[in-house]
Coordinates of C-alpha atoms in Angstrom, one line a residue:
M2 CA -25.6 -24.0 -17.9
G3 CA -25.9 -25.0 -14.3
A4 CA -26.5 -22.5 -11.5
I5 CA -23.6 -23.8 -9.4
R6 CA -20.1 -22.6 -10.3
V7 CA -16.7 -22.6 -8.6
L8 CA -15.7 -19.2 -7.3
P9 CA -12.5 -17.6 -8.7
P10 CA -9.6 -18.1 -6.3
A11 CA -9.2 -14.4 -5.6
L12 CA -12.9 -14.0 -4.6
A13 CA -12.7 -17.2 -2.5
S14 CA -9.6 -15.8 -0.7
Q15 CA -11.3 -12.5 0.1
I16 CA -14.4 -14.3 1.5
A17 CA -12.2 -16.6 3.6
A18 CA -10.2 -13.6 4.8
G19 CA -13.4 -12.1 6.4
E20 CA -13.3 -15.0 8.9
V21 CA -9.8 -14.2 10.0
V22 CA -9.3 -10.4 9.4
E23 CA -12.0 -8.1 10.7
R24 CA -9.9 -5.0 11.4
P25 CA -6.2 -4.1 11.9
A26 CA -6.2 -5.5 15.4
S27 CA -7.2 -9.0 14.2
A28 CA -4.5 -9.0 11.6
L29 CA -2.0 -7.9 14.3
K30 CA -3.1 -10.8 16.5
E31 CA -2.3 -13.3 13.8
L32 CA 1.1 -11.7 13.1
L33 CA 2.1 -11.6 16.8
E34 CA 1.1 -15.3 17.2
N35 CA 3.5 -16.2 14.3
S36 CA 6.3 -14.1 16.0
L37 CA 5.8 -15.9 19.3
D38 CA 5.7 -19.3 17.7
A39 CA 9.0 -18.4 16.1
G40 CA 10.6 -17.9 19.5
A41 CA 10.8 -14.1 19.3
S42 CA 12.0 -12.2 22.4
R43 CA 11.1 -8.8 21.0
C44 CA 8.2 -7.6 18.8
D45 CA 8.1 -4.0 17.5
V46 CA 4.7 -2.9 16.1
E47 CA 4.2 0.3 14.1
I48 CA 0.8 1.6 12.9
T49 CA -0.3 4.6 10.9
G50 CA -3.9 5.7 10.8
G51 CA -4.9 3.2 13.4
G52 CA -3.3 0.4 11.4
I53 CA -5.6 0.9 8.4
E54 CA -3.0 2.8 6.4
R55 CA 0.0 0.8 7.6
L56 CA 0.7 -2.0 10.1
S57 CA 4.2 -3.3 10.6
V58 CA 5.4 -6.1 12.9
R59 CA 9.2 -6.8 13.2
D60 CA 10.5 -9.7 15.4
D61 CA 13.8 -11.4 16.2
G62 CA 12.5 -14.9 15.9
C63 CA 14.1 -17.8 14.0
G64 CA 13.0 -16.5 10.6
M65 CA 12.3 -18.4 7.4
S66 CA 14.2 -19.9 4.6
P67 CA 13.5 -18.6 1.0
E68 CA 11.4 -21.6 0.3
D69 CA 9.4 -21.3 3.5
A70 CA 8.9 -17.5 3.0
L71 CA 7.3 -18.2 -0.4
L72 CA 5.1 -21.0 0.9
S73 CA 4.0 -18.8 3.9
V74 CA 1.6 -16.9 1.6
E75 CA 0.0 -20.0 0.3
R76 CA -3.3 -21.0 1.9
H77 CA -3.2 -23.8 4.4
A78 CA 0.6 -23.9 4.4
T79 CA 1.9 -24.3 8.0
S80 CA 4.9 -25.7 9.8
K81 CA 3.0 -26.3 13.0
L82 CA 0.8 -29.2 12.0
K83 CA 1.4 -32.3 9.9
T84 CA -1.1 -35.0 10.8
F85 CA -4.8 -35.1 11.9
E86 CA -3.7 -36.7 15.2
E87 CA -1.6 -33.6 16.0
L88 CA -4.7 -31.4 15.9
A89 CA -5.8 -32.7 19.3
D90 CA -2.5 -31.7 20.9
V91 CA -1.4 -28.4 19.3
P92 CA 1.2 -26.6 21.5
S93 CA 1.6 -23.5 19.2
F94 CA -0.6 -20.4 18.9
G95 CA -1.1 -20.8 15.1
F96 CA -1.8 -23.9 13.2
R97 CA -4.4 -23.3 10.4
G98 CA -2.1 -21.8 7.8
E99 CA -4.6 -19.1 6.9
A100 CA -3.4 -15.8 8.5
L101 CA -0.8 -14.6 5.9
P102 CA -2.7 -15.5 2.7
S103 CA -5.9 -14.1 4.1
I104 CA -4.2 -10.8 5.0
A105 CA -2.4 -10.7 1.7
S106 CA -5.6 -11.0 -0.2
V107 CA -7.1 -7.8 1.2
S108 CA -4.1 -5.5 1.4
R109 CA -0.7 -4.5 -0.1
F110 CA 1.3 -7.1 1.8
S111 CA 5.0 -7.8 2.1
V112 CA 7.0 -10.2 4.3
Q113 CA 10.8 -10.2 4.7
S114 CA 12.5 -13.0 6.6
R115 CA 15.9 -14.6 7.2
D116 CA 17.0 -17.6 9.1
E117 CA 20.5 -18.3 10.6
E118 CA 21.5 -20.6 7.7
H119 CA 21.3 -17.9 5.0
D120 CA 23.4 -14.8 4.6
A121 CA 20.5 -12.8 3.1
G122 CA 16.8 -12.5 3.6
T123 CA 13.9 -13.1 1.3
R124 CA 11.2 -10.6 0.5
V125 CA 7.8 -11.6 -0.8
L126 CA 5.3 -9.0 -2.1
V127 CA 1.6 -9.7 -2.6
E128 CA -1.0 -7.1 -3.6
G129 CA -4.7 -8.1 -3.2
G130 CA -4.1 -11.8 -3.6
A131 CA -2.1 -11.5 -6.9
A132 CA 0.9 -13.7 -7.7
P133 CA 3.8 -13.1 -5.2
V134 CA 6.9 -11.3 -6.3
V135 CA 10.1 -12.6 -4.7
S136 CA 13.4 -10.7 -4.2
V137 CA 16.5 -10.9 -2.0
V138 CA 17.2 -8.3 0.8
G139 CA 19.8 -7.7 3.4
M140 CA 18.5 -8.0 7.0
A141 CA 19.1 -9.5 10.4
V142 CA 17.7 -12.9 11.5
G143 CA 14.0 -12.6 12.1
T144 CA 10.8 -11.6 10.2
W145 CA 9.3 -8.3 9.2
V146 CA 5.7 -8.1 8.0
E147 CA 4.2 -4.9 6.6
I148 CA 0.6 -4.4 5.7
R149 CA -0.5 -1.3 3.8
E150 CA -4.0 -0.1 2.8
L151 CA -6.0 -2.8 4.6
F152 CA -9.2 -3.6 2.6
Y153 CA -8.2 -1.3 -0.2
N154 CA -9.8 -3.8 -2.6
V155 CA -12.8 -4.6 -0.5
P156 CA -14.5 -1.2 0.1
A157 CA -17.6 -2.8 1.6
R158 CA -15.4 -4.1 4.4
R159 CA -13.4 -1.0 4.8
K160 CA -16.4 1.3 5.4
F161 CA -17.2 -0.7 8.5
L162 CA -13.9 0.2 10.2
R163 CA -14.1 2.9 12.9
S164 CA -12.0 6.0 13.4
S165 CA -8.2 5.7 13.6
G166 CA -8.3 6.3 17.4
T167 CA -10.8 3.5 17.9
E168 CA -8.8 1.1 15.7
A169 CA -5.6 2.1 17.6
G170 CA -7.3 1.3 20.9
H171 CA -8.1 -2.2 19.6
V172 CA -4.5 -2.6 18.5
A173 CA -3.2 -1.6 22.0
E174 CA -5.6 -4.2 23.5
V175 CA -4.2 -7.0 21.3
L176 CA -0.7 -6.0 22.5
D177 CA -1.9 -6.0 26.1
N178 CA -3.1 -9.5 25.7
A179 CA 0.1 -10.7 24.0
A180 CA 2.2 -9.0 26.8
L181 CA 0.1 -10.8 29.5
A182 CA 0.3 -14.1 27.7
C183 CA 4.1 -13.9 27.2
P184 CA 5.7 -11.8 30.0
E185 CA 9.2 -12.9 28.8
V186 CA 8.8 -11.0 25.5
T187 CA 9.3 -7.2 25.0
F188 CA 6.7 -5.4 22.9
T189 CA 6.7 -1.8 21.6
L190 CA 4.0 0.2 19.9
T191 CA 4.8 3.2 17.6
R192 CA 1.8 5.2 16.5
D193 CA 2.0 7.7 13.7
G194 CA 5.8 8.0 14.1
R195 CA 5.8 8.3 17.9
K196 CA 6.5 5.5 20.4
A197 CA 3.2 5.2 22.3
R198 CA 3.8 2.3 24.6
E199 CA 6.4 -0.2 25.7
W200 CA 6.0 -3.5 27.4
L201 CA 9.4 -4.5 28.8
R202 CA 10.0 -8.2 29.4
A203 CA 9.1 -9.3 33.0
P204 CA 10.4 -12.2 35.1
D205 CA 7.0 -13.7 35.6
R206 CA 3.2 -13.2 35.1
A207 CA 2.8 -11.5 38.5
A208 CA 5.3 -8.8 37.5
R209 CA 3.7 -8.3 34.0
V210 CA 0.2 -8.0 35.5
A211 CA 1.5 -5.5 38.1
D212 CA 3.0 -3.4 35.2
L213 CA -0.2 -3.4 33.2
F214 CA -2.5 -2.8 36.2
D215 CA -0.2 -0.3 37.9
Q216 CA -3.0 1.7 39.6
E217 CA -5.1 -1.4 40.5
P218 CA -4.0 -3.5 43.5
L219 CA -4.8 -7.1 42.6
A220 CA -4.9 -10.1 44.9
P221 CA -3.1 -13.2 43.7
C222 CA -5.2 -16.4 43.6
S223 CA -3.9 -19.8 42.6
G224 CA -4.9 -23.5 42.9
E225 CA -5.0 -26.8 41.2
R226 CA -7.8 -29.3 40.6
G227 CA -6.6 -32.4 38.8
P228 CA -5.0 -31.4 35.5
L229 CA -6.3 -27.8 35.8
T230 CA -4.1 -25.1 37.2
V231 CA -5.5 -21.6 37.9
E232 CA -3.4 -18.5 38.4
A233 CA -5.5 -15.3 38.8
Y234 CA -5.0 -11.7 39.9
L235 CA -8.3 -10.0 40.8
S236 CA -9.4 -6.7 42.1
R237 CA -11.4 -5.9 45.2
P238 CA -15.2 -6.2 44.7
E239 CA -15.7 -2.4 45.1
R240 CA -13.4 -1.9 42.1
A241 CA -15.8 -4.0 39.9
R242 CA -17.4 -2.3 36.9
H243 CA -20.2 -3.0 34.5
G244 CA -19.0 -5.1 31.5
A245 CA -16.2 -7.6 31.4
S246 CA -13.8 -5.6 29.4
G247 CA -11.4 -5.2 32.4
L248 CA -11.3 -9.0 33.1
K249 CA -9.0 -11.0 30.8
L250 CA -9.1 -14.7 30.4
F251 CA -6.2 -16.9 29.1
C252 CA -6.2 -20.6 28.4
N253 CA -2.8 -22.1 27.8
Q254 CA -1.5 -18.6 27.1
R255 CA -4.2 -18.0 24.5
P256 CA -6.6 -15.1 25.1
I257 CA -10.2 -16.4 25.0
R258 CA -13.8 -15.3 25.5
D259 CA -16.0 -17.6 27.6
R260 CA -19.3 -16.4 29.3
A261 CA -19.5 -19.4 31.5
I262 CA -16.1 -18.7 33.1
L263 CA -17.0 -15.0 33.5
H264 CA -20.2 -16.0 35.2
T265 CA -18.3 -18.4 37.5
V266 CA -15.9 -15.6 38.5
T267 CA -18.8 -13.4 39.6
Q268 CA -20.3 -16.3 41.6
A269 CA -17.0 -16.8 43.4
Y270 CA -17.3 -13.2 44.7
G271 CA -20.7 -14.1 46.2
S272 CA -23.3 -11.4 46.9
V273 CA -20.9 -8.5 46.8
L274 CA -21.2 -8.1 43.0
E275 CA -24.3 -6.7 41.4
R276 CA -25.6 -8.4 38.3
G277 CA -23.6 -7.4 35.3
R278 CA -20.6 -6.2 37.3
Y279 CA -17.2 -7.9 36.9
P280 CA -13.9 -7.5 38.7
R281 CA -10.7 -6.3 37.0
G282 CA -7.8 -8.5 36.6
V283 CA -6.4 -11.5 34.7
I284 CA -7.1 -15.3 35.0
Y285 CA -4.7 -17.9 33.6
L286 CA -6.0 -21.4 33.0
N287 CA -3.6 -24.2 32.1
L288 CA -4.9 -27.6 30.9
P289 CA -3.4 -30.4 28.8
P290 CA -4.0 -29.5 25.1
R291 CA -6.0 -32.7 24.6
L292 CA -8.7 -31.4 27.0
V293 CA -9.2 -28.2 25.1
D294 CA -10.5 -27.9 21.5
I295 CA -9.0 -24.7 20.0
N296 CA -10.2 -25.5 16.4
V297 CA -13.6 -23.8 17.0
H298 CA -13.2 -20.5 15.1
P299 CA -10.6 -19.2 12.6
Q300 CA -9.7 -16.3 15.0
K301 CA -9.1 -18.9 17.8
S302 CA -10.7 -16.7 20.4
E303 CA -13.2 -19.3 21.5
V304 CA -12.4 -22.8 22.8
R305 CA -14.3 -25.8 23.9
F306 CA -13.4 -27.8 27.0
A307 CA -13.8 -31.6 27.1
D308 CA -15.8 -31.2 30.4
P309 CA -16.9 -27.5 30.7
R310 CA -18.9 -28.2 33.9
A311 CA -15.9 -29.6 35.6
V312 CA -13.7 -26.7 34.5
T313 CA -16.1 -24.0 35.8
D314 CA -16.7 -25.9 39.1
A315 CA -13.0 -26.2 39.7
I316 CA -12.5 -22.5 39.0
Y317 CA -15.3 -21.7 41.3
Q318 CA -13.8 -23.8 44.1
I319 CA -10.4 -22.3 43.8
L320 CA -11.4 -18.7 43.5
T321 CA -14.0 -18.8 46.2
E322 CA -11.5 -20.0 48.8
E323 CA -8.8 -17.6 47.6
L324 CA -11.0 -14.6 47.4
R325 CA -12.6 -15.2 50.8
S326 CA -9.1 -15.3 52.3
A327 CA -7.8 -12.2 50.4
F328 CA -10.8 -9.9 50.8
S329 CA -12.7 -11.4 53.8
L330 CA -15.7 -12.0 51.7
P331 CA -18.8 -13.5 53.2
A332 CA -19.4 -17.2 52.6
T333 CA -21.8 -17.8 49.7
G334 CA -23.5 -20.8 48.1
R335 CA -23.4 -21.5 44.4
S336 CA -26.9 -21.9 42.9
P337 CA -27.1 -25.3 41.1
R338 CA -29.9 -23.9 38.9
V339 CA -27.5 -21.6 37.1
S340 CA -24.3 -23.6 37.2
R341 CA -24.9 -25.2 33.8
E342 CA -26.3 -22.1 32.1
L343 CA -23.4 -21.6 29.7
S344 CA -25.3 -19.6 27.0
V345 CA -27.0 -16.9 29.1
E346 CA -25.6 -13.5 30.0
P347 CA -23.5 -13.5 33.2
S348 CA -25.6 -12.6 36.2
G349 CA -25.0 -12.1 39.9
P350 CA -25.7 -14.7 42.6
I351 CA -28.5 -14.7 45.1
V352 CA -28.4 -11.7 47.4
R353 CA -27.5 -12.4 51.0
Q354 CA -27.3 -10.1 54.0
S355 CA -23.9 -10.6 55.4
L356 CA -21.9 -9.1 58.2
G357 CA -18.8 -7.3 56.9
E358 CA -16.7 -4.3 57.4
H359 CA -17.5 -1.1 55.4
R360 CA -15.3 1.8 55.5
S361 CA -16.6 5.3 55.3
T362 CA -16.1 6.9 51.8
G363 CA -15.6 10.4 53.2
P364 CA -14.4 12.1 56.3
A365 CA -16.8 12.7 59.1
R366 CA -18.0 16.2 59.3
A367 CA -19.6 18.2 62.1
S368 CA -23.3 17.8 61.8
S369 CA -25.7 20.7 61.5
G370 CA -29.2 21.1 62.7
A371 CA -30.5 21.9 59.2
P372 CA -31.5 18.9 57.0
S373 CA -29.2 18.1 54.1
P374 CA -30.5 19.3 50.7
R375 CA -29.4 15.9 49.2
R376 CA -31.9 13.9 51.3
S377 CA -34.9 13.4 49.0
Y378 CA -36.4 9.9 49.1
E379 CA -40.1 9.2 49.8
S380 CA -41.0 12.7 51.1
S381 CA -39.5 15.8 52.6
T382 CA -39.4 15.3 56.4
A383 CA -38.1 17.5 59.2
A384 CA -34.9 16.3 60.8
T385 CA -35.0 15.2 64.4
R386 CA -32.1 14.7 66.9
P387 CA -30.6 11.2 66.8
L388 CA -31.7 8.9 69.6
S389 CA -29.5 8.3 72.6
V390 CA -27.8 4.9 72.4
Q391 CA -26.5 4.6 76.0
D392 CA -28.9 1.7 76.7
A393 CA -28.0 -0.1 73.5
R394 CA -24.2 -0.1 74.1
P395 CA -24.0 -3.8 75.4
A396 CA -25.8 -5.0 72.3
L397 CA -23.7 -2.9 70.1
A398 CA -20.5 -4.2 71.6
T399 CA -21.8 -7.7 70.9
A400 CA -22.5 -6.8 67.3
R401 CA -19.0 -5.2 67.0
D402 CA -17.4 -8.4 68.4
S403 CA -19.3 -10.4 65.8
L404 CA -18.1 -8.1 63.1
S405 CA -14.5 -8.5 64.2
D406 CA -14.9 -12.3 64.3
G407 CA -16.1 -12.2 60.7
N408 CA -19.1 -14.3 61.7
T409 CA -22.0 -13.8 59.2
G410 CA -24.3 -16.6 60.3
L411 CA -23.7 -18.2 56.8
Q412 CA -21.8 -21.3 56.0
P413 CA -20.4 -22.1 52.5
N414 CA -22.7 -24.1 50.3
L415 CA -20.4 -25.7 47.7
N416 CA -21.9 -28.4 45.5
P417 CA -19.4 -28.6 42.7
G418 CA -20.4 -31.9 41.3
L419 CA -17.0 -32.5 39.8
Q420 CA -16.3 -35.6 37.6
P421 CA -14.3 -38.0 39.7
N422 CA -12.3 -39.1 36.8
F423 CA -11.5 -35.6 35.7
F424 CA -11.1 -33.3 38.7
E425 CA -10.7 -33.9 42.4
P426 CA -14.0 -33.9 44.2
A427 CA -14.6 -31.5 47.1
S428 CA -16.7 -31.9 50.2
T429 CA -20.2 -30.5 50.3
Q430 CA -21.4 -28.4 53.2
T431 CA -24.8 -27.1 54.2
A432 CA -25.8 -23.5 54.1
S433 CA -27.7 -21.7 56.8
S434 CA -31.0 -20.3 55.6
A435 CA -31.4 -17.6 58.2
T436 CA -30.5 -14.7 55.9
D437 CA -31.0 -16.2 52.5
K438 CA -33.7 -13.6 51.6
Q439 CA -33.3 -9.9 51.5
P440 CA -35.4 -8.2 54.3
S441 CA -38.1 -5.7 53.7
W442 CA -36.0 -2.6 54.6
G443 CA -39.0 -0.4 55.3
K444 CA -40.3 -2.8 58.0
L445 CA -37.1 -2.6 60.0
I446 CA -37.4 -0.7 63.3
F447 CA -34.9 2.2 63.4
I448 CA -33.3 2.3 66.9
A449 CA -30.5 4.8 66.7
Q450 CA -27.7 6.5 64.7
L451 CA -24.2 5.4 65.7
R452 CA -21.3 7.9 65.3
T453 CA -23.3 9.8 62.8
T454 CA -22.4 7.1 60.3
Y455 CA -24.3 3.9 61.0
L456 CA -28.0 3.2 61.4
L457 CA -28.9 0.5 64.0
C458 CA -32.1 -1.3 63.1
E459 CA -34.1 -4.2 64.6
G460 CA -35.6 -6.9 62.4
E461 CA -37.5 -10.1 63.1
T462 CA -34.3 -12.3 62.8
G463 CA -31.7 -10.0 64.3
L464 CA -29.9 -6.7 64.4
Y465 CA -29.0 -4.7 61.2
V466 CA -26.3 -2.1 61.1
L467 CA -26.5 0.0 57.9
D468 CA -23.8 2.3 56.5
Q469 CA -25.9 5.4 55.8
H470 CA -23.7 6.7 53.0
A471 CA -23.6 3.4 51.2
A472 CA -27.4 3.0 51.5
A473 CA -28.0 6.5 50.3
E474 CA -25.5 6.1 47.5
R475 CA -27.3 3.0 46.3
V476 CA -30.7 4.8 46.2
T477 CA -29.3 7.8 44.4
F478 CA -27.4 5.6 41.9
D479 CA -30.6 3.8 41.1
K480 CA -32.5 7.0 40.5
L481 CA -29.7 8.5 38.3
R482 CA -29.5 5.3 36.2
K483 CA -33.2 5.4 35.6
Q484 CA -33.0 9.1 34.6
Y485 CA -30.1 8.3 32.2
Q486 CA -32.1 5.5 30.6
V487 CA -34.9 7.9 29.8
S488 CA -32.5 10.8 28.9
Q489 CA -33.6 13.0 31.8
T490 CA -30.3 13.6 33.7
A491 CA -30.4 17.3 34.7
S492 CA -27.3 19.4 33.7
Q493 CA -25.9 22.6 35.0
S494 CA -24.6 25.1 32.4
L495 CA -21.3 26.8 33.3
L496 CA -21.2 30.6 33.5
F497 CA -17.9 30.5 31.6
P498 CA -17.0 27.5 29.5
I499 CA -13.8 25.7 30.5
N500 CA -11.1 24.4 28.2
V501 CA -9.4 21.1 29.2
E502 CA -6.3 19.7 27.6
V503 CA -6.9 16.0 27.3
G504 CA -4.9 14.7 24.3
A505 CA -5.8 13.6 20.8
E506 CA -7.2 10.1 21.6
Q507 CA -9.6 11.5 24.2
C508 CA -10.7 14.3 21.9
E509 CA -11.7 11.5 19.5
L510 CA -13.7 9.8 22.3
V511 CA -15.6 13.1 22.9
D512 CA -16.3 13.5 19.2
E513 CA -17.4 9.8 18.9
H514 CA -19.7 9.8 22.1
Q515 CA -20.9 13.4 22.2
A516 CA -24.6 12.4 22.2
E517 CA -24.2 9.8 25.0
M518 CA -22.3 12.3 27.1
K519 CA -25.1 14.8 26.7
R520 CA -27.6 12.2 28.1
L521 CA -25.3 11.9 31.1
G522 CA -25.5 15.7 31.7
F523 CA -22.2 16.8 30.1
A524 CA -22.0 19.3 27.3
L525 CA -18.6 18.9 25.6
N526 CA -17.2 20.1 22.3
V527 CA -13.9 19.4 20.6
L528 CA -12.0 22.7 20.3
S529 CA -8.8 21.4 18.8
E530 CA -6.9 18.2 18.3
S531 CA -6.0 18.0 22.0
T532 CA -8.5 20.3 23.8
V533 CA -12.2 20.0 24.7
T534 CA -14.6 22.7 25.9
V535 CA -16.8 22.0 28.9
R536 CA -20.1 23.9 28.7
A537 CA -22.3 22.0 31.2
I538 CA -21.9 19.2 33.8
P539 CA -24.4 17.1 35.8
R540 CA -26.3 19.2 38.2
L541 CA -25.7 16.9 41.1
L542 CA -22.0 17.5 40.6
Q543 CA -22.1 21.3 40.2
T544 CA -19.9 21.8 43.2
D545 CA -17.1 19.5 41.9
S546 CA -14.3 20.5 39.5
P547 CA -15.5 20.3 35.8
E548 CA -12.0 19.6 34.7
R549 CA -11.7 16.6 37.1
L550 CA -15.1 15.3 36.1
V551 CA -14.3 15.4 32.4
R552 CA -10.9 13.7 32.9
N553 CA -12.4 11.0 35.1
L554 CA -15.2 10.3 32.6
L555 CA -12.7 10.1 29.6
S556 CA -10.4 7.9 31.7
E557 CA -13.2 5.5 32.5
L558 CA -14.3 5.5 28.9
A559 CA -10.8 4.6 27.7
R560 CA -10.5 2.0 30.5
G561 CA -13.8 0.5 29.5
G562 CA -12.4 -0.5 26.1
R563 CA -14.0 2.5 24.4
E564 CA -17.5 1.2 25.2
F565 CA -19.5 4.0 26.6
S566 CA -21.7 1.7 28.7
A567 CA -18.8 0.9 31.0
A568 CA -17.9 4.6 31.5
V569 CA -21.5 5.6 32.1
D570 CA -21.8 3.3 35.1
A571 CA -18.6 4.5 36.7
A572 CA -19.7 8.1 36.1
L573 CA -23.1 7.5 37.7
S574 CA -21.4 5.8 40.6
T575 CA -19.4 9.0 41.2
M576 CA -22.4 11.2 40.8
A577 CA -24.3 9.1 43.4
C578 CA -21.4 9.2 45.8
H579 CA -21.2 13.0 45.6
G580 CA -24.9 13.6 45.7
S581 CA -25.8 11.4 48.7
I582 CA -25.8 11.5 52.5
R583 CA -22.2 11.3 53.8
A584 CA -20.7 9.8 56.9
G585 CA -21.0 12.5 59.6
D586 CA -24.4 13.8 58.5
S587 CA -26.9 13.7 61.4
L588 CA -30.1 11.8 60.6
G589 CA -33.4 11.9 62.4
R590 CA -35.9 9.1 62.8
D591 CA -38.0 10.2 59.9
E592 CA -35.1 10.6 57.6
A593 CA -33.6 7.2 58.5
Q594 CA -37.0 5.6 58.0
A595 CA -37.4 7.3 54.6
L596 CA -34.0 5.9 53.6
L597 CA -35.0 2.4 54.6
T598 CA -38.2 2.6 52.7
A599 CA -36.4 3.9 49.6
L600 CA -34.1 0.8 49.7
D601 CA -37.1 -1.4 49.0
K602 CA -37.5 0.2 45.6
V603 CA -34.0 -0.3 44.2
D604 CA -32.9 -3.3 42.1
F605 CA -30.0 -4.4 44.3
S606 CA -30.1 -2.8 47.7
S607 CA -27.6 -4.8 49.7
H608 CA -24.5 -3.2 48.2
C609 CA -23.5 0.2 47.0
P610 CA -22.7 0.8 43.3
H611 CA -19.0 0.2 44.1
G612 CA -19.7 -3.2 45.5
R613 CA -19.3 -2.4 49.2
P614 CA -21.9 -4.0 51.5
I615 CA -24.5 -1.7 52.9
V616 CA -25.5 -3.8 55.9
A617 CA -23.9 -5.9 58.7
F618 CA -26.3 -8.4 60.1
T619 CA -26.1 -10.3 63.4
P620 CA -28.8 -12.9 64.1
W621 CA -30.5 -13.0 67.5
T622 CA -29.1 -16.5 68.0
E623 CA -25.6 -15.2 67.7
L624 CA -26.2 -12.4 70.2
E625 CA -27.7 -14.9 72.6
R626 CA -24.6 -17.1 72.2
K627 CA -22.3 -14.1 72.8
V628 CA -24.0 -13.2 76.1
G629 CA -24.3 -16.8 77.3
R630 CA -28.0 -17.4 76.8
R631 CA -27.3 -20.3 74.5

């Protein structure tokens, strides 16, 4: 007997289902796409146990006839594709004919549907890929799909599912994507018998984005390059976070993942984003279907562009121009060395010292003669009185004028290299190289402190005005991050533990990430289904409210897509902000020089952890032009 044999149909179906259905959220994505393709204006989703025990999707779409309802559970049966030629121009979300049979093979599955031509609906029951059982039911026009006990017959797959709270979070993310893709549709989510969320239909994308990012002011950006249309809503650079979970990409209304596009977005922001940080927001791309291959993966979350370089270059051109106008960002050049690196992790562009406005992150306080206990950089130094700046006022006025003019001494360096037969070419300009390299901060000559907030320094190529709080925050953040990486973040035990009401989902987060939170300096325990006990907080934040710290941490964790790495960075940024020199603190020469020297030892010293620029630079040539010497 030969070694090769044909697999039984049931086993083949379960193996194929693994490519489409990974968890309840992936099953929901397929069902919502079917509903949207059916022209639904409302989709009601119900889950129990995170969708593992039960997942239900009911829509008011066109429904199916009895014959189509039975065929819908057959593999590779679809109404959206008929010929091979149509595969290159698919306008619908679904087209493979795999979703329903794949789900039915690994669950207790039922679908009820009725179209306008029939007085009654059809119900089809399938358990674990067995033969379907058909019956007649009374129902309104539309479709209702119910999935029970997902992976009940595949225990090896079921054991890899996470807690019900984690799976519910992924379900909510799928609904967020569907709501952003189709603002004209209403979506509801009922979790364990209670309505958890509702996405009411919106008049357009802008209104839908505003609803979903209600606490995040986003700047609208739009533009066209040939057949490509870009519509984006992006956050200010200081609101960027580590990880791209807060940045959503859509191509022809389809949510996608694309590292090259994410990398292009960070490049469009220029030097104000640290490597690995991404803005929050949404980017919509619209292209003719023939220029996008969506038949890459069964889950349809990855696509291939006919000319990926032209797409990313066009996106870069549009976003660079729009973001500079919206946020007054410094001009920046795109490195041709990385423009084709589509398989590497997204990274930030070359650092440039640019002149830009930086607002104080705290109110100015009356300075005292005693040195601040937070000032620990190279060594402990005695504070001296700030230098008088009377003689420097003319030069400072010049620097201030340059600031208000938005002149950075840099010119845009765009070399898009677009294909002339695909996207419209753009002009190429030359960049100034005066400030291409980061200076040696320790070699700058400290001149004076301005308004107990800014440090005026002299360099070989011009004047540098540093925001002392942003600079100190960057140094402290770098130290805290290194401490966290080696599990040495100091914590402060509370004399009396504090109970904080946070809700069931956040209690699950605490239980799931207790060890990571301990590394961060927090000692948290779950007291009940909706209460956590705080026993210790990071020592640098011992003067802050433990309750507020815990709520902020859990909020960032939930916002970061339940990935602790995203919440850690936000928490470390807060710790650095609270544990650093503030605007209003009086600095002496030795303290200022120690801060400058410490900046040389951090990974990215031109911007604070929140993305705000530390330094404003004015070249000598610009000063000479201002005073008439040129």
